[in-house]
Amino acid sequence: MTRVTVVGAALAAFGLVALVSLAPPPVTPADGYVQASAGGSLQIVRVPGDASGVIVTRDDYASASAAKNLAAGTTNRDWATLVLALAGFPLSDTNITVMLRWMRQENGTDDWWNRNNPLNNGWGSGGGSGFGSYDTLVTAAANCAEALHSVGGYSAIVAGFAASAPTNVIEQAIWASPWASSQYANGAHWSYVDVPIVASPAGTW
């Protein structure tokens, strides 16, 4: 029985060697391309040796933050959006609408950039009561965003903007806050007419 097993193993080994020796050599990439081309499954394009190359120039795109782009703006909408961006609030239509209405209540629309302080913010403006001024509208936006997050009495405003809540929710938070001593007569002095988009004079940004 042992002899038969040994003979069987020897025959199996011989068969394996025979199969390996009969296997075709591996096809090189170059040969593969030739075979594929002959079979009609690959198209080879021959380029003359004197063909000149073509240099393709691509535009260089630089990414910039939303705040940086907005800081190059000119309109009241740009400024309203910049404050939201610097404060980390969603740039939603709801939030922008409230900001524009708020700015109109403070400075009007025709001169919304008055003293470079659209919301009459006293935080860092030197005015204390909000009648100070800033060197640029960009500085004003940064200080406004900082004030909203720094004063406890504005926490409901922050929550409203952060949630992009309905306009009436954010506006009621503004009226109830200490931002304006008049508290906008609890909304009686608030206008809901669409705010025109107006550009500020050169040099204000």
PDB file of C-alpha atoms in Angstrom:
ATOM      1  CA  MET A   1       0.000   0.000   0.000  1.00  0.00           C
ATOM      2  CA  THR A   2       2.866   2.330   0.843  1.00  0.00           C
ATOM      3  CA  ARG A   3       4.519   1.627  -2.504  1.00  0.00           C
ATOM      4  CA  VAL A   4       1.343   2.566  -4.390  1.00  0.00           C
ATOM      5  CA  THR A   5       1.070   5.824  -2.428  1.00  0.00           C
ATOM      6  CA  VAL A   6       4.661   6.782  -3.238  1.00  0.00           C
ATOM      7  CA  VAL A   7       4.201   6.002  -6.918  1.00  0.00           C
ATOM      8  CA  GLY A   8       0.985   8.039  -7.003  1.00  0.00           C
ATOM      9  CA  ALA A   9       2.670  11.012  -5.398  1.00  0.00           C
ATOM     10  CA  ALA A  10       5.537  10.809  -7.869  1.00  0.00           C
ATOM     11  CA  LEU A  11       3.166  10.765 -10.823  1.00  0.00           C
ATOM     12  CA  ALA A  12       1.256  13.764  -9.421  1.00  0.00           C
ATOM     13  CA  ALA A  13       4.496  15.706  -8.977  1.00  0.00           C
ATOM     14  CA  PHE A  14       5.550  14.863 -12.529  1.00  0.00           C
ATOM     15  CA  GLY A  15       2.192  16.052 -13.851  1.00  0.00           C
ATOM     16  CA  LEU A  16       2.534  19.344 -12.006  1.00  0.00           C
ATOM     17  CA  VAL A  17       6.030  19.906 -13.381  1.00  0.00           C
ATOM     18  CA  ALA A  18       4.763  19.106 -16.865  1.00  0.00           C
ATOM     19  CA  LEU A  19       1.912  21.605 -16.543  1.00  0.00           C
ATOM     20  CA  VAL A  20       4.230  24.348 -15.321  1.00  0.00           C
ATOM     21  CA  SER A  21       6.709  23.692 -18.088  1.00  0.00           C
ATOM     22  CA  LEU A  22       3.946  23.768 -20.691  1.00  0.00           C
ATOM     23  CA  ALA A  23       2.415  27.058 -19.372  1.00  0.00           C
ATOM     24  CA  PRO A  24       3.022  30.008 -21.703  1.00  0.00           C
ATOM     25  CA  PRO A  25       5.402  32.734 -20.531  1.00  0.00           C
ATOM     26  CA  PRO A  26       3.792  35.837 -18.994  1.00  0.00           C
ATOM     27  CA  VAL A  27       2.742  38.500 -21.484  1.00  0.00           C
ATOM     28  CA  THR A  28       4.587  41.802 -21.177  1.00  0.00           C
ATOM     29  CA  PRO A  29       2.557  45.038 -21.195  1.00  0.00           C
ATOM     30  CA  ALA A  30       3.926  45.892 -24.638  1.00  0.00           C
ATOM     31  CA  ASP A  31       2.924  42.483 -26.047  1.00  0.00           C
ATOM     32  CA  GLY A  32      -0.454  42.835 -24.415  1.00  0.00           C
ATOM     33  CA  TYR A  33      -1.058  46.128 -26.185  1.00  0.00           C
ATOM     34  CA  VAL A  34      -0.052  44.572 -29.507  1.00  0.00           C
ATOM     35  CA  GLN A  35      -2.363  41.590 -29.021  1.00  0.00           C
ATOM     36  CA  ALA A  36      -5.257  43.836 -27.974  1.00  0.00           C
ATOM     37  CA  SER A  37      -4.700  46.055 -30.984  1.00  0.00           C
ATOM     38  CA  ALA A  38      -4.676  43.049 -33.319  1.00  0.00           C
ATOM     39  CA  GLY A  39      -7.917  41.852 -31.774  1.00  0.00           C
ATOM     40  CA  GLY A  40      -9.552  45.189 -32.395  1.00  0.00           C
ATOM     41  CA  SER A  41     -10.045  46.030 -28.713  1.00  0.00           C
ATOM     42  CA  LEU A  42      -7.361  48.685 -28.451  1.00  0.00           C
ATOM     43  CA  GLN A  43      -6.551  51.644 -30.637  1.00  0.00           C
ATOM     44  CA  ILE A  44      -2.951  52.749 -30.859  1.00  0.00           C
ATOM     45  CA  VAL A  45      -2.218  56.317 -31.910  1.00  0.00           C
ATOM     46  CA  ARG A  46       1.221  56.931 -33.339  1.00  0.00           C
ATOM     47  CA  VAL A  47       2.621  60.436 -32.820  1.00  0.00           C
ATOM     48  CA  PRO A  48       5.336  61.741 -35.154  1.00  0.00           C
ATOM     49  CA  GLY A  49       8.658  62.287 -33.473  1.00  0.00           C
ATOM     50  CA  ASP A  50       8.723  65.948 -34.522  1.00  0.00           C
ATOM     51  CA  ALA A  51       5.305  66.743 -33.008  1.00  0.00           C
ATOM     52  CA  SER A  52       5.441  69.718 -30.677  1.00  0.00           C
ATOM     53  CA  GLY A  53       3.904  69.607 -27.231  1.00  0.00           C
ATOM     54  CA  VAL A  54       1.134  71.913 -26.107  1.00  0.00           C
ATOM     55  CA  ILE A  55       1.385  73.721 -22.807  1.00  0.00           C
ATOM     56  CA  VAL A  56      -1.970  74.188 -21.119  1.00  0.00           C
ATOM     57  CA  THR A  57      -2.254  77.043 -18.653  1.00  0.00           C
ATOM     58  CA  ARG A  58      -4.913  76.664 -15.975  1.00  0.00           C
ATOM     59  CA  ASP A  59      -6.336  79.442 -13.866  1.00  0.00           C
ATOM     60  CA  ASP A  60      -5.261  79.449 -10.245  1.00  0.00           C
ATOM     61  CA  TYR A  61      -8.269  79.366  -7.960  1.00  0.00           C
ATOM     62  CA  ALA A  62      -7.752  80.600  -4.428  1.00  0.00           C
ATOM     63  CA  SER A  63     -10.280  79.809  -1.744  1.00  0.00           C
ATOM     64  CA  ALA A  64     -11.322  82.498   0.678  1.00  0.00           C
ATOM     65  CA  SER A  65     -13.528  82.424   3.716  1.00  0.00           C
ATOM     66  CA  ALA A  66     -17.042  83.820   3.528  1.00  0.00           C
ATOM     67  CA  ALA A  67     -16.052  86.594   5.915  1.00  0.00           C
ATOM     68  CA  LYS A  68     -13.123  87.642   3.706  1.00  0.00           C
ATOM     69  CA  ASN A  69     -15.318  87.756   0.619  1.00  0.00           C
ATOM     70  CA  LEU A  70     -18.032  89.708   2.411  1.00  0.00           C
ATOM     71  CA  ALA A  71     -15.507  92.171   3.773  1.00  0.00           C
ATOM     72  CA  ALA A  72     -14.955  93.244   0.172  1.00  0.00           C
ATOM     73  CA  GLY A  73     -18.630  94.126  -0.175  1.00  0.00           C
ATOM     74  CA  THR A  74     -20.344  97.490  -0.335  1.00  0.00           C
ATOM     75  CA  THR A  75     -24.012  97.059   0.569  1.00  0.00           C
ATOM     76  CA  ASN A  76     -26.090  96.859   3.720  1.00  0.00           C
ATOM     77  CA  ARG A  77     -26.856  93.233   2.878  1.00  0.00           C
ATOM     78  CA  ASP A  78     -23.129  92.494   2.664  1.00  0.00           C
ATOM     79  CA  TRP A  79     -22.608  94.037   6.093  1.00  0.00           C
ATOM     80  CA  ALA A  80     -25.547  92.176   7.640  1.00  0.00           C
ATOM     81  CA  THR A  81     -24.210  88.904   6.246  1.00  0.00           C
ATOM     82  CA  LEU A  82     -20.686  89.713   7.433  1.00  0.00           C
ATOM     83  CA  VAL A  83     -21.873  90.144  11.027  1.00  0.00           C
ATOM     84  CA  LEU A  84     -23.617  86.771  10.863  1.00  0.00           C
ATOM     85  CA  ALA A  85     -20.540  85.091   9.384  1.00  0.00           C
ATOM     86  CA  LEU A  86     -18.189  86.551  12.006  1.00  0.00           C
ATOM     87  CA  ALA A  87     -20.590  85.533  14.772  1.00  0.00           C
ATOM     88  CA  GLY A  88     -20.781  81.997  13.422  1.00  0.00           C
ATOM     89  CA  PHE A  89     -24.498  82.143  12.612  1.00  0.00           C
ATOM     90  CA  PRO A  90     -26.161  80.542   9.574  1.00  0.00           C
ATOM     91  CA  LEU A  91     -26.263  82.825   6.546  1.00  0.00           C
ATOM     92  CA  SER A  92     -29.955  82.120   6.024  1.00  0.00           C
ATOM     93  CA  ASP A  93     -32.491  84.439   4.424  1.00  0.00           C
ATOM     94  CA  THR A  94     -34.297  84.598   7.765  1.00  0.00           C
ATOM     95  CA  ASN A  95     -31.216  85.798   9.636  1.00  0.00           C
ATOM     96  CA  ILE A  96     -30.245  88.295   6.942  1.00  0.00           C
ATOM     97  CA  THR A  97     -33.786  89.695   6.847  1.00  0.00           C
ATOM     98  CA  VAL A  98     -33.762  90.316  10.595  1.00  0.00           C
ATOM     99  CA  MET A  99     -30.333  91.943  10.438  1.00  0.00           C
ATOM    100  CA  LEU A 100     -31.420  94.296   7.664  1.00  0.00           C
ATOM    101  CA  ARG A 101     -34.579  95.284   9.525  1.00  0.00           C
ATOM    102  CA  TRP A 102     -32.558  95.814  12.697  1.00  0.00           C
ATOM    103  CA  MET A 103     -30.064  98.036  10.891  1.00  0.00           C
ATOM    104  CA  ARG A 104     -32.910 100.096   9.441  1.00  0.00           C
ATOM    105  CA  GLN A 105     -34.380 100.653  12.903  1.00  0.00           C
ATOM    106  CA  GLU A 106     -31.031 101.930  14.144  1.00  0.00           C
ATOM    107  CA  ASN A 107     -29.723 104.120  11.329  1.00  0.00           C
ATOM    108  CA  GLY A 108     -32.271 104.101   8.556  1.00  0.00           C
ATOM    109  CA  THR A 109     -31.477 102.810   5.093  1.00  0.00           C
ATOM    110  CA  ASP A 110     -30.208 105.848   3.193  1.00  0.00           C
ATOM    111  CA  ASP A 111     -27.257 106.267   5.558  1.00  0.00           C
ATOM    112  CA  TRP A 112     -27.095 102.831   7.183  1.00  0.00           C
ATOM    113  CA  TRP A 113     -23.286 103.220   7.383  1.00  0.00           C
ATOM    114  CA  ASN A 114     -23.590 106.314   9.646  1.00  0.00           C
ATOM    115  CA  ARG A 115     -20.407 106.620  11.772  1.00  0.00           C
ATOM    116  CA  ASN A 116     -19.459 103.192  10.394  1.00  0.00           C
ATOM    117  CA  ASN A 117     -21.753 101.860  13.105  1.00  0.00           C
ATOM    118  CA  PRO A 118     -24.892 100.425  11.452  1.00  0.00           C
ATOM    119  CA  LEU A 119     -26.350  98.955  14.649  1.00  0.00           C
ATOM    120  CA  ASN A 120     -25.227 101.772  16.978  1.00  0.00           C
ATOM    121  CA  ASN A 121     -23.186  99.262  18.907  1.00  0.00           C
ATOM    122  CA  GLY A 122     -21.281 100.674  21.855  1.00  0.00           C
ATOM    123  CA  TRP A 123     -18.975  97.659  22.183  1.00  0.00           C
ATOM    124  CA  GLY A 124     -15.511  99.019  21.396  1.00  0.00           C
ATOM    125  CA  SER A 125     -16.789 102.088  19.572  1.00  0.00           C
ATOM    126  CA  GLY A 126     -15.941 104.544  22.289  1.00  0.00           C
ATOM    127  CA  GLY A 127     -19.468 105.839  22.402  1.00  0.00           C
ATOM    128  CA  GLY A 128     -20.618 103.863  25.404  1.00  0.00           C
ATOM    129  CA  SER A 129     -24.290 104.317  24.637  1.00  0.00           C
ATOM    130  CA  GLY A 130     -23.832 103.234  21.012  1.00  0.00           C
ATOM    131  CA  PHE A 131     -23.147 106.626  19.455  1.00  0.00           C
ATOM    132  CA  GLY A 132     -19.454 105.967  18.920  1.00  0.00           C
ATOM    133  CA  SER A 133     -17.853 105.175  15.588  1.00  0.00           C
ATOM    134  CA  TYR A 134     -15.498 102.645  14.033  1.00  0.00           C
ATOM    135  CA  ASP A 135     -12.638 103.100  11.614  1.00  0.00           C
ATOM    136  CA  THR A 136     -14.270 100.789   9.062  1.00  0.00           C
ATOM    137  CA  LEU A 137     -17.463  98.824   8.602  1.00  0.00           C
ATOM    138  CA  VAL A 138     -15.430  95.619   8.847  1.00  0.00           C
ATOM    139  CA  THR A 139     -14.275  96.577  12.339  1.00  0.00           C
ATOM    140  CA  ALA A 140     -17.867  97.430  13.223  1.00  0.00           C
ATOM    141  CA  ALA A 141     -19.043  94.010  12.073  1.00  0.00           C
ATOM    142  CA  ALA A 142     -16.389  92.230  14.130  1.00  0.00           C
ATOM    143  CA  ASN A 143     -17.254  94.225  17.255  1.00  0.00           C
ATOM    144  CA  CYS A 144     -20.962  93.634  16.748  1.00  0.00           C
ATOM    145  CA  ALA A 145     -20.404  89.885  16.483  1.00  0.00           C
ATOM    146  CA  GLU A 146     -18.245  89.970  19.602  1.00  0.00           C
ATOM    147  CA  ALA A 147     -20.792  92.002  21.553  1.00  0.00           C
ATOM    148  CA  LEU A 148     -23.580  89.556  20.779  1.00  0.00           C
ATOM    149  CA  HIS A 149     -21.572  86.688  22.251  1.00  0.00           C
ATOM    150  CA  SER A 150     -20.138  88.655  25.182  1.00  0.00           C
ATOM    151  CA  VAL A 151     -23.194  90.225  26.813  1.00  0.00           C
ATOM    152  CA  GLY A 152     -25.502  87.903  28.726  1.00  0.00           C
ATOM    153  CA  GLY A 153     -28.523  90.036  27.915  1.00  0.00           C
ATOM    154  CA  TYR A 154     -28.125  89.114  24.243  1.00  0.00           C
ATOM    155  CA  SER A 155     -28.208  85.348  24.767  1.00  0.00           C
ATOM    156  CA  ALA A 156     -31.748  84.991  23.385  1.00  0.00           C
ATOM    157  CA  ILE A 157     -30.712  86.903  20.250  1.00  0.00           C
ATOM    158  CA  VAL A 158     -27.723  84.581  19.836  1.00  0.00           C
ATOM    159  CA  ALA A 159     -29.919  81.513  20.281  1.00  0.00           C
ATOM    160  CA  GLY A 160     -32.378  82.799  17.704  1.00  0.00           C
ATOM    161  CA  PHE A 161     -29.741  83.532  15.079  1.00  0.00           C
ATOM    162  CA  ALA A 162     -27.899  80.259  15.805  1.00  0.00           C
ATOM    163  CA  ALA A 163     -31.100  78.294  15.193  1.00  0.00           C
ATOM    164  CA  SER A 164     -32.106  80.471  12.231  1.00  0.00           C
ATOM    165  CA  ALA A 165     -35.422  80.810  14.029  1.00  0.00           C
ATOM    166  CA  PRO A 166     -38.459  82.494  12.453  1.00  0.00           C
ATOM    167  CA  THR A 167     -38.018  86.258  12.104  1.00  0.00           C
ATOM    168  CA  ASN A 168     -40.569  87.084  14.796  1.00  0.00           C
ATOM    169  CA  VAL A 169     -38.727  84.927  17.350  1.00  0.00           C
ATOM    170  CA  ILE A 170     -35.388  86.674  16.770  1.00  0.00           C
ATOM    171  CA  GLU A 171     -37.003  90.110  16.631  1.00  0.00           C
ATOM    172  CA  GLN A 172     -38.820  89.596  19.924  1.00  0.00           C
ATOM    173  CA  ALA A 173     -35.490  88.612  21.469  1.00  0.00           C
ATOM    174  CA  ILE A 174     -33.989  91.872  20.170  1.00  0.00           C
ATOM    175  CA  TRP A 175     -36.856  93.953  21.582  1.00  0.00           C
ATOM    176  CA  ALA A 176     -36.576  92.259  24.988  1.00  0.00           C
ATOM    177  CA  SER A 177     -32.789  92.712  25.156  1.00  0.00           C
ATOM    178  CA  PRO A 178     -30.884  95.726  26.516  1.00  0.00           C
ATOM    179  CA  TRP A 179     -29.546  96.562  23.024  1.00  0.00           C
ATOM    180  CA  ALA A 180     -31.807  99.620  22.770  1.00  0.00           C
ATOM    181  CA  SER A 181     -33.072 101.424  25.845  1.00  0.00           C
ATOM    182  CA  SER A 182     -36.360 102.039  24.027  1.00  0.00           C
ATOM    183  CA  GLN A 183     -36.628  98.312  23.252  1.00  0.00           C
ATOM    184  CA  TYR A 184     -38.180  99.470  20.001  1.00  0.00           C
ATOM    185  CA  ALA A 185     -41.481 100.009  21.838  1.00  0.00           C
ATOM    186  CA  ASN A 186     -41.734  96.230  21.999  1.00  0.00           C
ATOM    187  CA  GLY A 187     -41.914  96.111  18.223  1.00  0.00           C
ATOM    188  CA  ALA A 188     -44.339  98.987  17.704  1.00  0.00           C
ATOM    189  CA  HIS A 189     -41.564 100.915  15.919  1.00  0.00           C
ATOM    190  CA  TRP A 190     -40.485  97.924  13.842  1.00  0.00           C
ATOM    191  CA  SER A 191     -40.998  97.976  10.080  1.00  0.00           C
ATOM    192  CA  TYR A 192     -41.624  94.885   7.967  1.00  0.00           C
ATOM    193  CA  VAL A 193     -41.377  96.553   4.574  1.00  0.00           C
ATOM    194  CA  ASP A 194     -38.640  95.092   2.370  1.00  0.00           C
ATOM    195  CA  VAL A 195     -35.332  96.803   3.040  1.00  0.00           C
ATOM    196  CA  PRO A 196     -33.742  98.320  -0.105  1.00  0.00           C
ATOM    197  CA  ILE A 197     -30.192  97.217  -0.831  1.00  0.00           C
ATOM    198  CA  VAL A 198     -27.972 100.294  -0.661  1.00  0.00           C
ATOM    199  CA  ALA A 199     -24.219 100.617  -1.161  1.00  0.00           C
ATOM    200  CA  SER A 200     -22.099 102.653   1.214  1.00  0.00           C
ATOM    201  CA  PRO A 201     -19.673 105.334   0.023  1.00  0.00           C
ATOM    202  CA  ALA A 202     -16.122 104.468  -0.947  1.00  0.00           C
ATOM    203  CA  GLY A 203     -13.732 104.219   1.956  1.00  0.00           C
ATOM    204  CA  THR A 204     -16.260 103.039   4.529  1.00  0.00           C
ATOM    205  CA  TRP A 205     -15.125  99.427   4.311  1.00  0.00           C
TER     206      TRP A 205
END
